[in-house]
Tab-separated table of N, CA and C in Angstrom:
chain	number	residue	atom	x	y	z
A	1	UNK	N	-42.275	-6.206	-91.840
A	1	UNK	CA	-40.884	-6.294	-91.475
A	1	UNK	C	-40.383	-4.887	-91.129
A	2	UNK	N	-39.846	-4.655	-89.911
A	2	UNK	CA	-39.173	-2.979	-89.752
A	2	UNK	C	-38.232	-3.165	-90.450
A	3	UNK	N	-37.883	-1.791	-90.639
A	3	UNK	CA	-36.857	-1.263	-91.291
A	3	UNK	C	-35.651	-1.430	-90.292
A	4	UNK	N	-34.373	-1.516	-91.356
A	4	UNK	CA	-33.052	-1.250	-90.270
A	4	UNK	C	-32.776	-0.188	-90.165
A	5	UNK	N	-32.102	-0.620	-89.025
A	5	UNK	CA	-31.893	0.479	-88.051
A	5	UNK	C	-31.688	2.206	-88.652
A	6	UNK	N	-30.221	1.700	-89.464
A	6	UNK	CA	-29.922	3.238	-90.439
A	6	UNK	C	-30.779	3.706	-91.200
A	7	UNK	N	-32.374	3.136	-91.223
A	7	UNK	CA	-33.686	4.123	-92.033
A	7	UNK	C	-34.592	4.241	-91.222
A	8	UNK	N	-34.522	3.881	-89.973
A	8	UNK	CA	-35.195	4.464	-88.795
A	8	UNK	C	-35.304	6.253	-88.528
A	9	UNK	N	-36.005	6.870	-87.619
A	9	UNK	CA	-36.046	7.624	-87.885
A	9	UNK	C	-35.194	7.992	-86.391
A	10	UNK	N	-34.269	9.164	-86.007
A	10	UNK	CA	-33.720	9.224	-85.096
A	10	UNK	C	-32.459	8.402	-85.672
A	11	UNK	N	-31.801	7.844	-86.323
A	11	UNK	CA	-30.914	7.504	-86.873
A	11	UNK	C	-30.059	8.518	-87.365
A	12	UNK	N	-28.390	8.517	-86.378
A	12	UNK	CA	-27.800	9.325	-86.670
A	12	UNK	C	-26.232	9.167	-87.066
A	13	UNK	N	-25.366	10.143	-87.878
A	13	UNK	CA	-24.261	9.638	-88.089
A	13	UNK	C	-23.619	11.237	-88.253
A	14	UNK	N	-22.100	11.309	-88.252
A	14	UNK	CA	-21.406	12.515	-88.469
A	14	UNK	C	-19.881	11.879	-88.874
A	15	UNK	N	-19.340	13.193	-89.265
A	15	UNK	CA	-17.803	13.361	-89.424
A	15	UNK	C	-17.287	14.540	-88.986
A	16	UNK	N	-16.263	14.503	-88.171
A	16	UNK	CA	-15.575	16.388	-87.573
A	16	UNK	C	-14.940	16.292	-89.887
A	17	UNK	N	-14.838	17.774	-89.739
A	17	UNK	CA	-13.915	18.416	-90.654
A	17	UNK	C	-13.513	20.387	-90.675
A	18	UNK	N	-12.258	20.380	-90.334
A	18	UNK	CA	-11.468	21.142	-90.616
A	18	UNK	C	-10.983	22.382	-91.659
A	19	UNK	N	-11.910	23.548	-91.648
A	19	UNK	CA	-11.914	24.072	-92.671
A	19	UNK	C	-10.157	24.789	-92.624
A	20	UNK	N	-10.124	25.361	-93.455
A	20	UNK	CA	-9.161	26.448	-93.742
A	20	UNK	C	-9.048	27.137	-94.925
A	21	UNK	N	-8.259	29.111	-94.859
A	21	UNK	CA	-8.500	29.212	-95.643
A	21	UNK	C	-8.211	29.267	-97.419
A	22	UNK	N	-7.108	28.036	-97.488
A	22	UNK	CA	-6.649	27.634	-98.672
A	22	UNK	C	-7.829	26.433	-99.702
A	23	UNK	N	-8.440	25.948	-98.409
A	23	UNK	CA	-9.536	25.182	-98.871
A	23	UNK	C	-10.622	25.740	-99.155
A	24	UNK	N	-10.687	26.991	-98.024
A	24	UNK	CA	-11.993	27.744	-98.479
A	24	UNK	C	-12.163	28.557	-100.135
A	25	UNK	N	-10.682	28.904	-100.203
A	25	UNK	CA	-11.093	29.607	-101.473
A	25	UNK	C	-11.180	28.636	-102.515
A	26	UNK	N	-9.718	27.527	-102.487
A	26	UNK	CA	-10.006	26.619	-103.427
A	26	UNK	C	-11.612	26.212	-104.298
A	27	UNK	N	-12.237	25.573	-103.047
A	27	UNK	CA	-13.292	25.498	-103.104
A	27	UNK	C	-14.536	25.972	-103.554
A	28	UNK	N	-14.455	27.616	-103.441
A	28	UNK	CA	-15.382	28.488	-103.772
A	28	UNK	C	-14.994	28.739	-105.444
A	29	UNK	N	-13.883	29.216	-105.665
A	29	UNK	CA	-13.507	29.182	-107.417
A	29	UNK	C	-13.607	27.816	-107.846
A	30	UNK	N	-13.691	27.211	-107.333
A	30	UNK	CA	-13.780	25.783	-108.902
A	30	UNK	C	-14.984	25.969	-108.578
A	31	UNK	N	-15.888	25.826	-107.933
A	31	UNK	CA	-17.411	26.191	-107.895
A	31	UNK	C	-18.322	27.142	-107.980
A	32	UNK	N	-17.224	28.211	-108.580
A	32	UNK	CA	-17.240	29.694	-109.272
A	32	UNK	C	-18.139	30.901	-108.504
A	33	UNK	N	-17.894	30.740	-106.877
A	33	UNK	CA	-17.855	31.493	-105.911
A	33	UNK	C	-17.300	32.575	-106.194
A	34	UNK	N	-16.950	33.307	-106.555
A	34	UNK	CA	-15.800	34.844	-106.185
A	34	UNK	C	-16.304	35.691	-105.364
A	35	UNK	N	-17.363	35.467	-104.238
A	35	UNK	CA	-17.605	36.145	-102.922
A	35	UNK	C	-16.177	36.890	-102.362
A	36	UNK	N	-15.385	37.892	-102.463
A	36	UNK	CA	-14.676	37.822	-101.155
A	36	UNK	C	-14.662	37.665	-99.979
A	37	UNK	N	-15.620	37.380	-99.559
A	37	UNK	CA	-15.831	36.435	-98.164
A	37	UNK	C	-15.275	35.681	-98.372
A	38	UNK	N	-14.905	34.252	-99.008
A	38	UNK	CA	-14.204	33.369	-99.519
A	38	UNK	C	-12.877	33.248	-99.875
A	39	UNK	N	-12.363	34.432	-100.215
A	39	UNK	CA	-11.223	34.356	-100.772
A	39	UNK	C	-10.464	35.688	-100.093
A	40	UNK	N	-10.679	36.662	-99.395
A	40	UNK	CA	-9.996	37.806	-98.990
A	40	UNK	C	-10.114	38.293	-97.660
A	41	UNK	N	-9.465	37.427	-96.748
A	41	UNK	CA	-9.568	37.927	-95.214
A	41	UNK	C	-9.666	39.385	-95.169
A	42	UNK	N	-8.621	40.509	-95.705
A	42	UNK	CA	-9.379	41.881	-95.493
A	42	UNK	C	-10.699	42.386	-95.991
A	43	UNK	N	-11.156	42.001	-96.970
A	43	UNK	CA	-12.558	42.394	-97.022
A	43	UNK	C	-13.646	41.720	-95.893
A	44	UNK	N	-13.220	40.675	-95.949
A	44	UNK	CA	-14.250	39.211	-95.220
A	44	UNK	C	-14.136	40.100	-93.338
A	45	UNK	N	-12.939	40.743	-92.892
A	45	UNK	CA	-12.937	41.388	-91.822
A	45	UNK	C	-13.721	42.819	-92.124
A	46	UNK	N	-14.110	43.305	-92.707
A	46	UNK	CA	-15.095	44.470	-92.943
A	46	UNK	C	-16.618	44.250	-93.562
A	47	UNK	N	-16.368	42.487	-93.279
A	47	UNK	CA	-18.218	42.075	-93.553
A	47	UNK	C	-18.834	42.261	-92.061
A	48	UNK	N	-19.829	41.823	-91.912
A	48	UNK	CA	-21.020	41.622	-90.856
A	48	UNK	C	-20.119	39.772	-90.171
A	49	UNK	N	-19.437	39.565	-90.891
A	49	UNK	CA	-19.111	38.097	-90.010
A	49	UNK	C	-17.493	38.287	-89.541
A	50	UNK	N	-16.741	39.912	-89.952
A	50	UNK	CA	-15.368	39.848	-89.282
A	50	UNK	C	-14.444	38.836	-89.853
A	51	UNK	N	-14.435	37.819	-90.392
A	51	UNK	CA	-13.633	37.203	-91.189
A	51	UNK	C	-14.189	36.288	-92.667
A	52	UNK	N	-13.226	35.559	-92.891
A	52	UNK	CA	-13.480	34.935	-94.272
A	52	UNK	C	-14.819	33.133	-93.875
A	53	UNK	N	-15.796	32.978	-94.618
A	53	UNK	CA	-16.353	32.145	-94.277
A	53	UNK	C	-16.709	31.288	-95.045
A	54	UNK	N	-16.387	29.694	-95.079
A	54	UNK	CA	-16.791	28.868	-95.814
A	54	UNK	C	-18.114	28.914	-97.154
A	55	UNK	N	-17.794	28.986	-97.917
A	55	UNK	CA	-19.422	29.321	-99.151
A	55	UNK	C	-20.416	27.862	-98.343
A	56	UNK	N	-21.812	27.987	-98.779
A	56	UNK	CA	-22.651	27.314	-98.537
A	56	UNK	C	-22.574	25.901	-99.421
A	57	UNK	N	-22.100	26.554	-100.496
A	57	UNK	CA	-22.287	25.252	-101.895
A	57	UNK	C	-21.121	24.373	-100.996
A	58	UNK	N	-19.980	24.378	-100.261
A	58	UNK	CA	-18.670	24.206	-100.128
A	58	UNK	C	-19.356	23.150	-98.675
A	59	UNK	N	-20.174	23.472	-97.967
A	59	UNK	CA	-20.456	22.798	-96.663
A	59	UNK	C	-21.809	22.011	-96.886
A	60	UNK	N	-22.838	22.573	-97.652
A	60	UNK	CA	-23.386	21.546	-98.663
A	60	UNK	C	-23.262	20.221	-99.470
A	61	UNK	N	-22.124	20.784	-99.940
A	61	UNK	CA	-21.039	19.485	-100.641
A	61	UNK	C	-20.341	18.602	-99.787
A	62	UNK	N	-20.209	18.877	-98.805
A	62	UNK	CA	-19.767	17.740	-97.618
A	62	UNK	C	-20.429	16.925	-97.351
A	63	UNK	N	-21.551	17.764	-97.011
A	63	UNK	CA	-22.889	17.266	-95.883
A	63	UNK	C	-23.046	16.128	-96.883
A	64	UNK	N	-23.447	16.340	-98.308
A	64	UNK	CA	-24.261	15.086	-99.413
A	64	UNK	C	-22.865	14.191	-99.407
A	65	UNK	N	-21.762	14.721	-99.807
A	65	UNK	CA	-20.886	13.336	-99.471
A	65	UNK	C	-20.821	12.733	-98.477
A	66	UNK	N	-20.721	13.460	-97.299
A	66	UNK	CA	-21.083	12.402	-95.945
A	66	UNK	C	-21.836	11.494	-96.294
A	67	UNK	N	-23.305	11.998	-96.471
A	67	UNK	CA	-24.642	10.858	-96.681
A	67	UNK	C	-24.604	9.466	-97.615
A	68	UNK	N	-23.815	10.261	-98.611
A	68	UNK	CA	-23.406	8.647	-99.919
A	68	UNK	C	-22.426	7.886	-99.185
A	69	UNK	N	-21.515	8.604	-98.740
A	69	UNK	CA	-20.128	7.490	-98.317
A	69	UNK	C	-20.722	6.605	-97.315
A	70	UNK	N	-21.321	7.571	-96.537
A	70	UNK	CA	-21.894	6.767	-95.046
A	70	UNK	C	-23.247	5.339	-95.816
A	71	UNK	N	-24.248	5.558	-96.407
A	71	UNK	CA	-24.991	4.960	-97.306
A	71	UNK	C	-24.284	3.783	-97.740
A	72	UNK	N	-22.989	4.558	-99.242
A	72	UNK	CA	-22.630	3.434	-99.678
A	72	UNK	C	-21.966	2.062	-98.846
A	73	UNK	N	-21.678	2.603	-97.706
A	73	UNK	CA	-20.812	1.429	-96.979
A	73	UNK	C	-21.703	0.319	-96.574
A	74	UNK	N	-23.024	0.967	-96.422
A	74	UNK	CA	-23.967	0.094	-95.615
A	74	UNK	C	-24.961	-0.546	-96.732
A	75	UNK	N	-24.655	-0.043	-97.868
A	75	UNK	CA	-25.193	-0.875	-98.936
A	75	UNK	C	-26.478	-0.184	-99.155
A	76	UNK	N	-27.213	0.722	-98.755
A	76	UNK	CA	-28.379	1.009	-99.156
A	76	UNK	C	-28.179	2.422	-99.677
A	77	UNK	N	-28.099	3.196	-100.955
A	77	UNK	CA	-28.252	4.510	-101.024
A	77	UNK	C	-29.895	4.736	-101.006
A	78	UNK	N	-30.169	5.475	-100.322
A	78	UNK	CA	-31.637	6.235	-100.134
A	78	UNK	C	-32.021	7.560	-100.725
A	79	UNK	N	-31.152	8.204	-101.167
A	79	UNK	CA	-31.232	9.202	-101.828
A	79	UNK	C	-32.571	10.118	-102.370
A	80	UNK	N	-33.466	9.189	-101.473
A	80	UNK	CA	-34.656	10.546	-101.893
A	80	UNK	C	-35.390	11.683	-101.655
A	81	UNK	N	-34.767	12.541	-100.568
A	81	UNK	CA	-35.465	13.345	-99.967
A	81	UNK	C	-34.362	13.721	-99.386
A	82	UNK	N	-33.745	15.169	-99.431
A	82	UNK	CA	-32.929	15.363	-98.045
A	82	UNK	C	-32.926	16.941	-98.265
A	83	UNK	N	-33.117	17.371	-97.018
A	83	UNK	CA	-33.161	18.660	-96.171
A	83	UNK	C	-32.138	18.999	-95.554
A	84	UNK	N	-31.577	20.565	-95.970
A	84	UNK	CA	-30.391	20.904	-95.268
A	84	UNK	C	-31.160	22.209	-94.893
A	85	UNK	N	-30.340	23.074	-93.659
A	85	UNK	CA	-30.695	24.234	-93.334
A	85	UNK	C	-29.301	25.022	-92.845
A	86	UNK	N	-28.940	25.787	-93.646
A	86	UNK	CA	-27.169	26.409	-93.075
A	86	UNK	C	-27.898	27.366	-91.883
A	87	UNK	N	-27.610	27.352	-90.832
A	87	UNK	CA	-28.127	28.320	-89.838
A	87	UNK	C	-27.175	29.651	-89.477
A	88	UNK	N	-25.867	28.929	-89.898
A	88	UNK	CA	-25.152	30.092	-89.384
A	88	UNK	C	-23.839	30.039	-90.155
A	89	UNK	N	-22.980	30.985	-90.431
A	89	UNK	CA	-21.763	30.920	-91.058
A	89	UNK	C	-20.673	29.825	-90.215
A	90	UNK	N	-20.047	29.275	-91.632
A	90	UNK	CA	-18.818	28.338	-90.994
A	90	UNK	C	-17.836	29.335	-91.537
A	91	UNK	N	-16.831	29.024	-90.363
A	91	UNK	CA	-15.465	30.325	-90.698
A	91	UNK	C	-14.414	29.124	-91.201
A	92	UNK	N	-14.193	30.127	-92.038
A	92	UNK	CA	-12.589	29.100	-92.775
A	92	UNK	C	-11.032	28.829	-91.899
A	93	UNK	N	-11.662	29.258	-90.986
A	93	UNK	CA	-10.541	28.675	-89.679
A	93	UNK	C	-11.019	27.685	-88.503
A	94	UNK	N	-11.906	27.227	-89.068
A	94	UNK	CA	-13.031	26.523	-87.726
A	94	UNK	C	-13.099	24.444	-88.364
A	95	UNK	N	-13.265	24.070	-87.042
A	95	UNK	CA	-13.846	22.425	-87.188
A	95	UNK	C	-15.118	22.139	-86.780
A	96	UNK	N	-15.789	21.491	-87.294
A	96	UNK	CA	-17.109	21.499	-87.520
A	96	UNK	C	-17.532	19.825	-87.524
A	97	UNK	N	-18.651	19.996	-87.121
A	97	UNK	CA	-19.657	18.377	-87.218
A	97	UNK	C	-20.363	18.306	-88.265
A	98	UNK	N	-19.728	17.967	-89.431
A	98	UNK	CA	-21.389	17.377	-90.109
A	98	UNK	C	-22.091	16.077	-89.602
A	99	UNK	N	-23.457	16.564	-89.582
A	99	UNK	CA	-24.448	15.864	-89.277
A	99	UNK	C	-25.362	15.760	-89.793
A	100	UNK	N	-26.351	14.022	-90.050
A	100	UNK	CA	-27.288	13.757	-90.404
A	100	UNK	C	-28.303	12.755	-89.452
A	101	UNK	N	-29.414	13.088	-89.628
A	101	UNK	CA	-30.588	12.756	-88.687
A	101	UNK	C	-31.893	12.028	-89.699
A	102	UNK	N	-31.864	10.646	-89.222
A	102	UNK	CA	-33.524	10.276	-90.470
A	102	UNK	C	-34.572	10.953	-89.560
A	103	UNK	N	-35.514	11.444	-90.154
A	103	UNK	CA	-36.546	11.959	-89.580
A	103	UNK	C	-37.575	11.193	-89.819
A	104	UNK	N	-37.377	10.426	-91.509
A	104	UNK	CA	-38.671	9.522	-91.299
A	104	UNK	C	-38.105	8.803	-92.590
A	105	UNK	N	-38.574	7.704	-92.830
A	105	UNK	CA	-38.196	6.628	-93.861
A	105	UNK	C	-39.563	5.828	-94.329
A	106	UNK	N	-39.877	5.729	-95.366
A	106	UNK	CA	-41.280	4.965	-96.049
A	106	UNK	C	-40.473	3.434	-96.271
């Protein structure tokens, strides 16, 4: 019997979201970030990225809620294997795609 469709591989889904930087810092202190990258546009403008930028744990934490919400709706959580790769800084003034891709399903 194949698999459906959403554990196929090439199976894809997203959500836009909206950073900013009241969320960015929020975010980073309850998850006990104190980067000033995170929390202090003048320092975060005298980093290597020129402004303040989303923490990893903070766009991480999206990405896996995407995957459950999207999952739970469809009734199957799969939860066993998942691969993230941050490639590049998200700025706390920026909108963004999270995205997920099956690559392969047993």
């Amino acid at each position: 019997m194949p698999l459906p469709e959403h554990l196929q591989a090439g199976y894809r889904f997203s959500r836009m979201h909206a950073f900013d930087l009241a969320q960015v810092s929020a975010f980073a202190f309850a998850a006990g970030d104190t980067n000033p990258l995170h929390h202090d546009a003048v320092a975060a403008a005298g980093s290597r990225f020129g402004k303040p930028t989303a923490s990893g744990t903070h766009t991480s934490a999206l990405l896996m809620g995407l995957v459950a919400a999207h999952y739970a709706v469809l009734g199957q959580v799969v939860g066993v294997r998942f691969t993230m790769e941050l490639l590049r800084p998200v700025f706390a003034d920026e909108t963004v795609t999270l995205a997920w891709e099956v690559t392969s399903a047993c």
